[in-house]
mmCIF file with all atom_site columns, C-alpha atoms in Angstrom:
data_model
loop_
_atom_site.group_PDB
_atom_site.id
_atom_site.type_symbol
_atom_site.label_atom_id
_atom_site.label_alt_id
_atom_site.label_comp_id
_atom_site.label_asym_id
_atom_site.label_entity_id
_atom_site.label_seq_id
_atom_site.pdbx_PDB_ins_code
_atom_site.Cartn_x
_atom_site.Cartn_y
_atom_site.Cartn_z
_atom_site.occupancy
_atom_site.B_iso_or_equiv
_atom_site.pdbx_formal_charge
_atom_site.auth_seq_id
_atom_site.auth_comp_id
_atom_site.auth_asym_id
_atom_site.auth_atom_id
_atom_site.pdbx_PDB_model_num
ATOM 1   C CA . MET A 1 1   ? -13.204 47.978  293.170 1.00 49.00 ? 1   MET A CA 1
ATOM 2   C CA . ASP A 1 2   ? -14.254 51.086  291.242 1.00 50.00 ? 2   ASP A CA 1
ATOM 3   C CA . HIS A 1 3   ? -12.848 53.510  293.636 1.00 55.00 ? 3   HIS A CA 1
ATOM 4   C CA . GLY A 1 4   ? -10.926 53.801  296.964 1.00 53.00 ? 4   GLY A CA 1
ATOM 5   C CA . PRO A 1 5   ? -7.591  51.540  297.334 1.00 59.00 ? 5   PRO A CA 1
ATOM 6   C CA . LEU A 1 6   ? -7.846  48.592  295.517 1.00 64.00 ? 6   LEU A CA 1
ATOM 7   C CA . LEU A 1 7   ? -8.310  50.582  292.493 1.00 68.00 ? 7   LEU A CA 1
ATOM 8   C CA . ARG A 1 8   ? -5.827  52.493  293.295 1.00 71.00 ? 8   ARG A CA 1
ATOM 9   C CA . LEU A 1 9   ? -3.917  49.193  293.737 1.00 74.00 ? 9   LEU A CA 1
ATOM 10  C CA . ASP A 1 10  ? -4.652  48.102  290.768 1.00 77.00 ? 10  ASP A CA 1
ATOM 11  C CA . SER A 1 11  ? -3.529  51.115  288.672 1.00 75.00 ? 11  SER A CA 1
ATOM 12  C CA . ARG A 1 12  ? -0.220  50.907  290.396 1.00 76.00 ? 12  ARG A CA 1
ATOM 13  C CA . LEU A 1 13  ? -0.147  47.429  289.172 1.00 73.00 ? 13  LEU A CA 1
ATOM 14  C CA . SER A 1 14  ? -1.630  48.257  285.472 1.00 73.00 ? 14  SER A CA 1
ATOM 15  C CA . ARG A 1 15  ? 0.584   51.329  284.846 1.00 74.00 ? 15  ARG A CA 1
ATOM 16  C CA . ASP A 1 16  ? 3.924   48.832  285.300 1.00 74.00 ? 16  ASP A CA 1
ATOM 17  C CA . LEU A 1 17  ? 2.566   45.962  283.704 1.00 79.00 ? 17  LEU A CA 1
ATOM 18  C CA . VAL A 1 18  ? 0.590   46.963  280.955 1.00 84.00 ? 18  VAL A CA 1
ATOM 19  C CA . HIS A 1 19  ? 2.624   46.475  277.608 1.00 86.00 ? 19  HIS A CA 1
ATOM 20  C CA . PRO A 1 20  ? 0.092   45.732  274.668 1.00 88.00 ? 20  PRO A CA 1
ATOM 21  C CA . ASP A 1 21  ? 2.152   43.489  272.256 1.00 91.00 ? 21  ASP A CA 1
ATOM 22  C CA . ARG A 1 22  ? 1.548   40.394  269.767 1.00 94.00 ? 22  ARG A CA 1
ATOM 23  C CA . PHE A 1 23  ? 2.615   37.542  271.976 1.00 96.00 ? 23  PHE A CA 1
ATOM 24  C CA . SER A 1 24  ? 0.079   39.243  275.306 1.00 95.00 ? 24  SER A CA 1
ATOM 25  C CA . GLU A 1 25  ? -3.070  39.053  272.846 1.00 95.00 ? 25  GLU A CA 1
ATOM 26  C CA . ILE A 1 26  ? -2.245  35.696  271.709 1.00 96.00 ? 26  ILE A CA 1
ATOM 27  C CA . LEU A 1 27  ? -1.891  34.538  275.102 1.00 97.00 ? 27  LEU A CA 1
ATOM 28  C CA . SER A 1 28  ? -5.195  36.091  276.305 1.00 97.00 ? 28  SER A CA 1
ATOM 29  C CA . ASP A 1 29  ? -6.488  34.408  273.143 1.00 97.00 ? 29  ASP A CA 1
ATOM 30  C CA . PHE A 1 30  ? -6.467  31.130  274.631 1.00 98.00 ? 30  PHE A CA 1
ATOM 31  C CA . GLY A 1 31  ? -9.195  32.700  277.153 1.00 97.00 ? 31  GLY A CA 1
ATOM 32  C CA . ASN A 1 32  ? -11.813 32.820  274.660 1.00 97.00 ? 32  ASN A CA 1
ATOM 33  C CA . ILE A 1 33  ? -14.942 30.218  273.677 1.00 97.00 ? 33  ILE A CA 1
ATOM 34  C CA . GLN A 1 34  ? -14.058 29.579  270.445 1.00 97.00 ? 34  GLN A CA 1
ATOM 35  C CA . ILE A 1 35  ? -10.726 27.795  271.516 1.00 97.00 ? 35  ILE A CA 1
ATOM 36  C CA . ALA A 1 36  ? -11.272 26.789  275.211 1.00 98.00 ? 36  ALA A CA 1
ATOM 37  C CA . VAL A 1 37  ? -14.728 25.108  275.475 1.00 98.00 ? 37  VAL A CA 1
ATOM 38  C CA . PRO A 1 38  ? -13.793 23.097  271.689 1.00 98.00 ? 38  PRO A CA 1
ATOM 39  C CA . VAL A 1 39  ? -10.754 21.524  274.208 1.00 98.00 ? 39  VAL A CA 1
ATOM 40  C CA . LEU A 1 40  ? -13.300 20.796  276.945 1.00 98.00 ? 40  LEU A CA 1
ATOM 41  C CA . LEU A 1 41  ? -15.322 19.274  274.818 1.00 98.00 ? 41  LEU A CA 1
ATOM 42  C CA . PHE A 1 42  ? -13.100 16.657  273.752 1.00 97.00 ? 42  PHE A CA 1
ATOM 43  C CA . ALA A 1 43  ? -12.125 15.726  277.413 1.00 98.00 ? 43  ALA A CA 1
ATOM 44  C CA . ILE A 1 44  ? -15.927 15.240  277.582 1.00 98.00 ? 44  ILE A CA 1
ATOM 45  C CA . GLY A 1 45  ? -16.063 12.783  274.587 1.00 97.00 ? 45  GLY A CA 1
ATOM 46  C CA . TYR A 1 46  ? -12.893 11.386  275.467 1.00 97.00 ? 46  TYR A CA 1
ATOM 47  C CA . VAL A 1 47  ? -14.251 10.363  279.036 1.00 96.00 ? 47  VAL A CA 1
ATOM 48  C CA . LEU A 1 48  ? -17.559 9.297   278.231 1.00 96.00 ? 48  LEU A CA 1
ATOM 49  C CA . TRP A 1 49  ? -15.756 6.748   275.478 1.00 95.00 ? 49  TRP A CA 1
ATOM 50  C CA . ARG A 1 50  ? -13.478 5.665   278.162 1.00 93.00 ? 50  ARG A CA 1
ATOM 51  C CA . GLY A 1 51  ? -16.160 5.554   280.878 1.00 91.00 ? 51  GLY A CA 1
ATOM 52  C CA . HIS A 1 52  ? -18.448 3.170   279.050 1.00 91.00 ? 52  HIS A CA 1
ATOM 53  C CA . ASP A 1 53  ? -16.080 1.217   278.028 1.00 90.00 ? 53  ASP A CA 1
ATOM 54  C CA . ALA A 1 54  ? -15.114 0.000   280.841 1.00 88.00 ? 54  ALA A CA 1
ATOM 55  C CA . GLY A 1 55  ? -18.314 -0.267  282.996 1.00 83.00 ? 55  GLY A CA 1
ATOM 56  C CA . ILE A 1 56  ? -17.893 2.501   285.761 1.00 83.00 ? 56  ILE A CA 1
ATOM 57  C CA . ALA A 1 57  ? -21.014 3.238   287.382 1.00 83.00 ? 57  ALA A CA 1
ATOM 58  C CA . ARG A 1 58  ? -22.309 6.484   286.614 1.00 87.00 ? 58  ARG A CA 1
ATOM 59  C CA . TRP A 1 59  ? -19.787 7.223   283.707 1.00 91.00 ? 59  TRP A CA 1
ATOM 60  C CA . TRP A 1 60  ? -21.936 10.329  282.451 1.00 93.00 ? 60  TRP A CA 1
ATOM 61  C CA . LEU A 1 61  ? -21.886 11.731  285.766 1.00 93.00 ? 61  LEU A CA 1
ATOM 62  C CA . PRO A 1 62  ? -18.475 13.950  286.010 1.00 94.00 ? 62  PRO A CA 1
ATOM 63  C CA . PRO A 1 63  ? -18.556 14.722  281.831 1.00 96.00 ? 63  PRO A CA 1
ATOM 64  C CA . LEU A 1 64  ? -22.323 16.072  282.807 1.00 96.00 ? 64  LEU A CA 1
ATOM 65  C CA . ALA A 1 65  ? -21.279 18.421  285.598 1.00 96.00 ? 65  ALA A CA 1
ATOM 66  C CA . ALA A 1 66  ? -18.369 19.254  283.447 1.00 97.00 ? 66  ALA A CA 1
ATOM 67  C CA . ALA A 1 67  ? -20.662 20.320  280.894 1.00 97.00 ? 67  ALA A CA 1
ATOM 68  C CA . VAL A 1 68  ? -23.023 21.973  283.224 1.00 97.00 ? 68  VAL A CA 1
ATOM 69  C CA . LEU A 1 69  ? -20.200 23.718  285.171 1.00 97.00 ? 69  LEU A CA 1
ATOM 70  C CA . MET A 1 70  ? -18.894 25.387  281.942 1.00 97.00 ? 70  MET A CA 1
ATOM 71  C CA . ALA A 1 71  ? -22.547 26.304  281.143 1.00 97.00 ? 71  ALA A CA 1
ATOM 72  C CA . LEU A 1 72  ? -22.977 27.923  284.166 1.00 96.00 ? 72  LEU A CA 1
ATOM 73  C CA . VAL A 1 73  ? -19.678 30.449  283.915 1.00 96.00 ? 73  VAL A CA 1
ATOM 74  C CA . PRO A 1 74  ? -21.953 33.506  281.788 1.00 96.00 ? 74  PRO A CA 1
ATOM 75  C CA . ALA A 1 75  ? -25.134 32.677  284.042 1.00 96.00 ? 75  ALA A CA 1
ATOM 76  C CA . ILE A 1 76  ? -22.639 34.167  287.399 1.00 96.00 ? 76  ILE A CA 1
ATOM 77  C CA . VAL A 1 77  ? -19.873 36.148  285.339 1.00 97.00 ? 77  VAL A CA 1
ATOM 78  C CA . VAL A 1 78  ? -22.427 38.474  283.140 1.00 96.00 ? 78  VAL A CA 1
ATOM 79  C CA . PRO A 1 79  ? -25.018 39.088  286.641 1.00 96.00 ? 79  PRO A CA 1
ATOM 80  C CA . LEU A 1 80  ? -21.853 40.258  288.556 1.00 95.00 ? 80  LEU A CA 1
ATOM 81  C CA . LYS A 1 81  ? -20.591 42.061  285.779 1.00 95.00 ? 81  LYS A CA 1
ATOM 82  C CA . ASP A 1 82  ? -23.949 44.350  285.741 1.00 94.00 ? 82  ASP A CA 1
ATOM 83  C CA . TRP A 1 83  ? -23.986 44.461  289.090 1.00 94.00 ? 83  TRP A CA 1
ATOM 84  C CA . THR A 1 84  ? -19.966 45.696  289.802 1.00 90.00 ? 84  THR A CA 1
ATOM 85  C CA . ALA A 1 85  ? -20.253 47.784  286.395 1.00 91.00 ? 85  ALA A CA 1
ATOM 86  C CA . ARG A 1 86  ? -16.501 48.810  286.675 1.00 90.00 ? 86  ARG A CA 1
ATOM 87  C CA . PRO A 1 87  ? -14.822 50.426  284.248 1.00 88.00 ? 87  PRO A CA 1
ATOM 88  C CA . GLY A 1 88  ? -11.954 49.008  282.372 1.00 88.00 ? 88  GLY A CA 1
ATOM 89  C CA . THR A 1 89  ? -8.278  49.926  282.266 1.00 88.00 ? 89  THR A CA 1
ATOM 90  C CA . PRO A 1 90  ? -7.048  53.490  280.032 1.00 85.00 ? 90  PRO A CA 1
ATOM 91  C CA . VAL A 1 91  ? -5.653  51.148  277.715 1.00 86.00 ? 91  VAL A CA 1
ATOM 92  C CA . VAL A 1 92  ? -9.604  49.879  276.176 1.00 87.00 ? 92  VAL A CA 1
ATOM 93  C CA . PRO A 1 93  ? -12.422 51.353  274.685 1.00 86.00 ? 93  PRO A CA 1
ATOM 94  C CA . PRO A 1 94  ? -14.677 53.398  277.703 1.00 87.00 ? 94  PRO A CA 1
ATOM 95  C CA . ALA A 1 95  ? -17.419 51.118  278.855 1.00 89.00 ? 95  ALA A CA 1
ATOM 96  C CA . VAL A 1 96  ? -18.198 49.151  282.302 1.00 90.00 ? 96  VAL A CA 1
ATOM 97  C CA . GLY A 1 97  ? -18.866 45.178  283.393 1.00 92.00 ? 97  GLY A CA 1
ATOM 98  C CA . TYR A 1 98  ? -15.078 44.361  283.069 1.00 93.00 ? 98  TYR A CA 1
ATOM 99  C CA . PHE A 1 99  ? -15.515 42.712  287.109 1.00 94.00 ? 99  PHE A CA 1
ATOM 100 C CA . PRO A 1 100 ? -15.128 39.750  286.931 1.00 95.00 ? 100 PRO A CA 1
ATOM 101 C CA . SER A 1 101 ? -12.374 39.278  283.689 1.00 96.00 ? 101 SER A CA 1
ATOM 102 C CA . GLY A 1 102 ? -15.290 36.508  282.048 1.00 97.00 ? 102 GLY A CA 1
ATOM 103 C CA . HIS A 1 103 ? -11.538 35.629  279.693 1.00 97.00 ? 103 HIS A CA 1
ATOM 104 C CA . THR A 1 104 ? -9.745  34.321  283.109 1.00 98.00 ? 104 THR A CA 1
ATOM 105 C CA . ALA A 1 105 ? -12.784 32.672  283.983 1.00 98.00 ? 105 ALA A CA 1
ATOM 106 C CA . THR A 1 106 ? -13.862 30.686  281.159 1.00 98.00 ? 106 THR A CA 1
ATOM 107 C CA . ALA A 1 107 ? -9.866  28.877  280.604 1.00 98.00 ? 107 ALA A CA 1
ATOM 108 C CA . ALA A 1 108 ? -9.964  28.880  284.037 1.00 98.00 ? 108 ALA A CA 1
ATOM 109 C CA . ILE A 1 109 ? -13.432 26.865  283.988 1.00 98.00 ? 109 ILE A CA 1
ATOM 110 C CA . ALA A 1 110 ? -12.770 25.153  280.861 1.00 98.00 ? 110 ALA A CA 1
ATOM 111 C CA . TYR A 1 111 ? -9.160  23.461  280.809 1.00 98.00 ? 111 TYR A CA 1
ATOM 112 C CA . GLY A 1 112 ? -9.827  22.889  284.562 1.00 98.00 ? 112 GLY A CA 1
ATOM 113 C CA . SER A 1 113 ? -12.479 20.638  284.252 1.00 98.00 ? 113 SER A CA 1
ATOM 114 C CA . ALA A 1 114 ? -10.914 19.488  280.922 1.00 98.00 ? 114 ALA A CA 1
ATOM 115 C CA . THR A 1 115 ? -7.749  18.229  283.665 1.00 98.00 ? 115 THR A CA 1
ATOM 116 C CA . LEU A 1 116 ? -9.920  17.425  286.547 1.00 97.00 ? 116 LEU A CA 1
ATOM 117 C CA . LEU A 1 117 ? -11.980 14.515  283.669 1.00 97.00 ? 117 LEU A CA 1
ATOM 118 C CA . LEU A 1 118 ? -8.492  13.566  282.293 1.00 97.00 ? 118 LEU A CA 1
ATOM 119 C CA . LEU A 1 119 ? -6.733  13.125  285.197 1.00 95.00 ? 119 LEU A CA 1
ATOM 120 C CA . PRO A 1 120 ? -8.098  9.523   286.320 1.00 93.00 ? 120 PRO A CA 1
ATOM 121 C CA . TRP A 1 121 ? -7.579  7.979   283.255 1.00 94.00 ? 121 TRP A CA 1
ATOM 122 C CA . LEU A 1 122 ? -3.565  9.053   283.129 1.00 95.00 ? 122 LEU A CA 1
ATOM 123 C CA . PRO A 1 123 ? -1.696  6.160   283.236 1.00 93.00 ? 123 PRO A CA 1
ATOM 124 C CA . SER A 1 124 ? 1.668   7.235   285.969 1.00 95.00 ? 124 SER A CA 1
ATOM 125 C CA . ALA A 1 125 ? 2.044   10.675  288.996 1.00 96.00 ? 125 ALA A CA 1
ATOM 126 C CA . ALA A 1 126 ? 4.294   12.160  285.823 1.00 97.00 ? 126 ALA A CA 1
ATOM 127 C CA . ALA A 1 127 ? 1.730   12.215  283.434 1.00 97.00 ? 127 ALA A CA 1
ATOM 128 C CA . ARG A 1 128 ? -0.956  13.610  286.408 1.00 97.00 ? 128 ARG A CA 1
ATOM 129 C CA . ARG A 1 129 ? 1.258   16.074  286.840 1.00 97.00 ? 129 ARG A CA 1
ATOM 130 C CA . ASN A 1 130 ? 2.365   17.172  283.604 1.00 98.00 ? 130 ASN A CA 1
ATOM 131 C CA . LEU A 1 131 ? -1.138  17.892  282.985 1.00 98.00 ? 131 LEU A CA 1
ATOM 132 C CA . VAL A 1 132 ? -1.905  19.989  286.059 1.00 98.00 ? 132 VAL A CA 1
ATOM 133 C CA . ALA A 1 133 ? 1.491   21.943  285.398 1.00 98.00 ? 133 ALA A CA 1
ATOM 134 C CA . GLY A 1 134 ? -0.043  22.725  281.405 1.00 98.00 ? 134 GLY A CA 1
ATOM 135 C CA . CYS A 1 135 ? -3.071  23.271  283.015 1.00 98.00 ? 135 CYS A CA 1
ATOM 136 C CA . THR A 1 136 ? -2.062  25.738  285.804 1.00 98.00 ? 136 THR A CA 1
ATOM 137 C CA . ALA A 1 137 ? 0.556   27.191  283.044 1.00 98.00 ? 137 ALA A CA 1
ATOM 138 C CA . LEU A 1 138 ? -2.059  28.217  280.332 1.00 97.00 ? 138 LEU A CA 1
ATOM 139 C CA . VAL A 1 139 ? -4.252  29.411  282.909 1.00 98.00 ? 139 VAL A CA 1
ATOM 140 C CA . LEU A 1 140 ? -1.740  31.736  284.273 1.00 98.00 ? 140 LEU A CA 1
ATOM 141 C CA . GLY A 1 141 ? -0.272  32.780  280.557 1.00 97.00 ? 141 GLY A CA 1
ATOM 142 C CA . VAL A 1 142 ? -4.292  33.672  279.522 1.00 98.00 ? 142 VAL A CA 1
ATOM 143 C CA . SER A 1 143 ? -4.435  35.802  283.263 1.00 97.00 ? 143 SER A CA 1
ATOM 144 C CA . TYR A 1 144 ? -0.675  37.391  282.408 1.00 96.00 ? 144 TYR A CA 1
ATOM 145 C CA . GLY A 1 145 ? -1.895  37.840  279.133 1.00 96.00 ? 145 GLY A CA 1
ATOM 146 C CA . LEU A 1 146 ? -4.964  39.622  279.630 1.00 96.00 ? 146 LEU A CA 1
ATOM 147 C CA . VAL A 1 147 ? -3.312  42.075  282.117 1.00 95.00 ? 147 VAL A CA 1
ATOM 148 C CA . ARG A 1 148 ? -0.647  42.985  279.815 1.00 94.00 ? 148 ARG A CA 1
ATOM 149 C CA . HIS A 1 149 ? -1.987  44.104  277.135 1.00 94.00 ? 149 HIS A CA 1
ATOM 150 C CA . GLY A 1 150 ? -4.562  46.301  279.012 1.00 93.00 ? 150 GLY A CA 1
ATOM 151 C CA . TYR A 1 151 ? -8.227  44.037  279.158 1.00 94.00 ? 151 TYR A CA 1
ATOM 152 C CA . HIS A 1 152 ? -8.593  44.130  283.001 1.00 94.00 ? 152 HIS A CA 1
ATOM 153 C CA . TRP A 1 153 ? -7.276  45.203  285.790 1.00 92.00 ? 153 TRP A CA 1
ATOM 154 C CA . PRO A 1 154 ? -5.436  42.710  287.977 1.00 93.00 ? 154 PRO A CA 1
ATOM 155 C CA . LEU A 1 155 ? -8.028  42.480  290.293 1.00 93.00 ? 155 LEU A CA 1
ATOM 156 C CA . ASP A 1 156 ? -10.399 41.380  287.567 1.00 95.00 ? 156 ASP A CA 1
ATOM 157 C CA . VAL A 1 157 ? -8.516  37.851  286.924 1.00 96.00 ? 157 VAL A CA 1
ATOM 158 C CA . VAL A 1 158 ? -7.802  37.546  291.151 1.00 95.00 ? 158 VAL A CA 1
ATOM 159 C CA . ALA A 1 159 ? -11.987 37.640  291.420 1.00 96.00 ? 159 ALA A CA 1
ATOM 160 C CA . SER A 1 160 ? -12.358 35.047  288.682 1.00 97.00 ? 160 SER A CA 1
ATOM 161 C CA . TRP A 1 161 ? -9.224  33.003  290.152 1.00 97.00 ? 161 TRP A CA 1
ATOM 162 C CA . CYS A 1 162 ? -11.507 32.752  293.452 1.00 97.00 ? 162 CYS A CA 1
ATOM 163 C CA . LEU A 1 163 ? -14.788 32.556  291.785 1.00 97.00 ? 163 LEU A CA 1
ATOM 164 C CA . CYS A 1 164 ? -13.332 29.417  289.815 1.00 97.00 ? 164 CYS A CA 1
ATOM 165 C CA . THR A 1 165 ? -11.034 28.147  292.199 1.00 97.00 ? 165 THR A CA 1
ATOM 166 C CA . VAL A 1 166 ? -15.029 27.194  293.949 1.00 96.00 ? 166 VAL A CA 1
ATOM 167 C CA . LEU A 1 167 ? -16.260 25.837  291.269 1.00 96.00 ? 167 LEU A CA 1
ATOM 168 C CA . LEU A 1 168 ? -13.562 23.034  289.994 1.00 97.00 ? 168 LEU A CA 1
ATOM 169 C CA . THR A 1 169 ? -13.228 22.118  293.876 1.00 96.00 ? 169 THR A CA 1
ATOM 170 C CA . THR A 1 170 ? -17.437 21.364  293.577 1.00 94.00 ? 170 THR A CA 1
ATOM 171 C CA . LEU A 1 171 ? -15.874 19.831  290.077 1.00 95.00 ? 171 LEU A CA 1
ATOM 172 C CA . SER A 1 172 ? -13.545 17.719  292.042 1.00 94.00 ? 172 SER A CA 1
ATOM 173 C CA . LEU A 1 173 ? -15.870 15.848  294.134 1.00 92.00 ? 173 LEU A CA 1
ATOM 174 C CA . VAL A 1 174 ? -17.930 15.154  291.660 1.00 88.00 ? 174 VAL A CA 1
ATOM 175 C CA . THR A 1 175 ? -15.601 13.293  289.450 1.00 84.00 ? 175 THR A CA 1
ATOM 176 C CA . THR A 1 176 ? -14.382 11.338  292.571 1.00 81.00 ? 176 THR A CA 1
ATOM 177 C CA . ARG A 1 177 ? -18.052 9.969   292.929 1.00 72.00 ? 177 ARG A CA 1
ATOM 178 C CA . GLY A 1 178 ? -17.970 9.026   289.278 1.00 61.00 ? 178 GLY A CA 1
ATOM 179 C CA . THR A 1 179 ? -15.033 6.295   289.089 1.00 57.00 ? 179 THR A CA 1
ATOM 180 C CA . ALA A 1 180 ? -16.976 2.597   290.787 1.00 48.00 ? 180 ALA A CA 1
ATOM 181 C CA . ARG A 1 181 ? -16.822 0.270   289.090 1.00 48.00 ? 181 ARG A CA 1
ATOM 182 C CA . THR A 1 182 ? -20.181 -2.615  288.540 1.00 42.00 ? 182 THR A CA 1
ATOM 183 C CA . GLY A 1 183 ? -20.526 -5.648  287.443 1.00 39.00 ? 183 GLY A CA 1
ATOM 184 C CA . PRO A 1 184 ? -20.579 -9.352  289.082 1.00 36.00 ? 184 PRO A CA 1
ATOM 185 C CA . THR A 1 185 ? -16.665 -9.935  287.692 1.00 35.00 ? 185 THR A CA 1
ATOM 186 C CA . SER A 1 186 ? -15.680 -6.858  288.934 1.00 35.00 ? 186 SER A CA 1
ATOM 187 C CA . PRO A 1 187 ? -13.323 -5.956  292.219 1.00 32.00 ? 187 PRO A CA 1
ATOM 188 C CA . THR A 1 188 ? -13.685 -4.525  295.047 1.00 34.00 ? 188 THR A CA 1
ATOM 189 C CA . THR A 1 189 ? -14.308 -0.619  294.372 1.00 39.00 ? 189 THR A CA 1
ATOM 190 C CA . SER A 1 190 ? -11.706 1.599   294.944 1.00 41.00 ? 190 SER A CA 1
ATOM 191 C CA . SER A 1 191 ? -11.735 4.869   296.005 1.00 41.00 ? 191 SER A CA 1
ATOM 192 C CA . ASP A 1 192 ? -8.901  6.272   294.446 1.00 49.00 ? 192 ASP A CA 1
ATOM 193 C CA . PRO A 1 193 ? -10.395 7.974   290.908 1.00 46.00 ? 193 PRO A CA 1
ATOM 194 C CA . ALA A 1 194 ? -6.891  7.019   289.209 1.00 47.00 ? 194 ALA A CA 1
ATOM 195 C CA . ALA A 1 195 ? -7.371  3.297   289.672 1.00 49.00 ? 195 ALA A CA 1
ATOM 196 C CA . ALA A 1 196 ? -10.269 2.609   287.410 1.00 50.00 ? 196 ALA A CA 1
ATOM 197 C CA . PRO A 1 197 ? -8.800  3.093   284.456 1.00 50.00 ? 197 PRO A CA 1
ATOM 198 C CA . ALA A 1 198 ? -5.603  1.444   285.389 1.00 49.00 ? 198 ALA A CA 1
ATOM 199 C CA . ARG A 1 199 ? -7.495  -1.638  287.044 1.00 51.00 ? 199 ARG A CA 1
ATOM 200 C CA . SER A 1 200 ? -9.545  -1.888  283.364 1.00 50.00 ? 200 SER A CA 1
ATOM 201 C CA . HIS A 1 201 ? -6.668  -2.085  281.486 1.00 49.00 ? 201 HIS A CA 1
ATOM 202 C CA . GLU A 1 202 ? -4.600  -4.956  283.969 1.00 51.00 ? 202 GLU A CA 1
ATOM 203 C CA . SER A 1 203 ? -7.877  -6.940  283.784 1.00 48.00 ? 203 SER A CA 1
ATOM 204 C CA . ARG A 1 204 ? -7.545  -7.085  280.359 1.00 48.00 ? 204 ARG A CA 1
ATOM 205 C CA . THR A 1 205 ? -3.831  -7.669  280.064 1.00 45.00 ? 205 THR A CA 1
ATOM 206 C CA . ARG A 1 206 ? -4.174  -10.468 282.506 1.00 46.00 ? 206 ARG A CA 1
ATOM 207 C CA . ARG A 1 207 ? -6.793  -12.104 280.244 1.00 46.00 ? 207 ARG A CA 1
ATOM 208 C CA . SER A 1 208 ? -4.505  -11.832 277.606 1.00 44.00 ? 208 SER A CA 1
ATOM 209 C CA . SER A 1 209 ? -1.691  -12.938 279.040 1.00 42.00 ? 209 SER A CA 1
ATOM 210 C CA . SER A 1 210 ? -3.360  -15.719 280.291 1.00 40.00 ? 210 SER A CA 1
ATOM 211 C CA . SER A 1 211 ? -5.329  -17.231 277.081 1.00 39.00 ? 211 SER A CA 1
ATOM 212 C CA . SER A 1 212 ? -2.228  -16.986 275.228 1.00 39.00 ? 212 SER A CA 1
ATOM 213 C CA . SER A 1 213 ? -0.107  -18.757 277.524 1.00 39.00 ? 213 SER A CA 1
ATOM 214 C CA . GLY A 1 214 ? -2.452  -20.850 279.968 1.00 38.00 ? 214 GLY A CA 1
ATOM 215 C CA . SER A 1 215 ? -0.777  -18.840 282.940 1.00 34.00 ? 215 SER A CA 1
ATOM 216 C CA . PRO A 1 216 ? -1.446  -15.503 284.873 1.00 34.00 ? 216 PRO A CA 1
ATOM 217 C CA . GLY A 1 217 ? 0.321   -12.564 283.566 1.00 32.00 ? 217 GLY A CA 1
ATOM 218 C CA . PRO A 1 218 ? 3.522   -11.654 285.815 1.00 28.00 ? 218 PRO A CA 1
ATOM 219 C CA . TRP A 1 219 ? 2.110   -8.923  287.815 1.00 29.00 ? 219 TRP A CA 1
#
């Protein structure tokens, strides 16, 4: 990482890609804790409210897991930075501790966790696709900005991608398990996490239609 063929590859890519400008700086800023974490906190609050309101079993588990995952980012990344002690690019002041990229990890975990929390509550497959595409574009934009501005070597960013893929995969398993519904009038639990919010909305719609017309709703 700080010598050998990987560093030569990183150096060559950086020479080709680095061009500090305002746009790349703005993109990299979306990896700041002050921007990324409030987005995740909003998603956590929203999902806590919707899950409790819909009667989801363990409604608190996915938001709690996302919060713990976000707190783990510095606990994992900082020791790795100290251990590798990798120097920065020629653009930044002389220092060590650039591997892996903390801004990339913050963006990937904050925006990725928010996406995983919100996916089950979106009303359509198109909305879910758009959310995933938006999250991916945002994380890639942060990554590009960091490399383009010279804040990080490309390999610093790739390492954070790999780390966050493992962490977000773990979170996705937790979010899938936290969507079962409970209660004496609840239907058979579906294994599809996106179905729980839809069932809740459909149930309320049917009750409303039945009380107003005396007959079952059209669907």
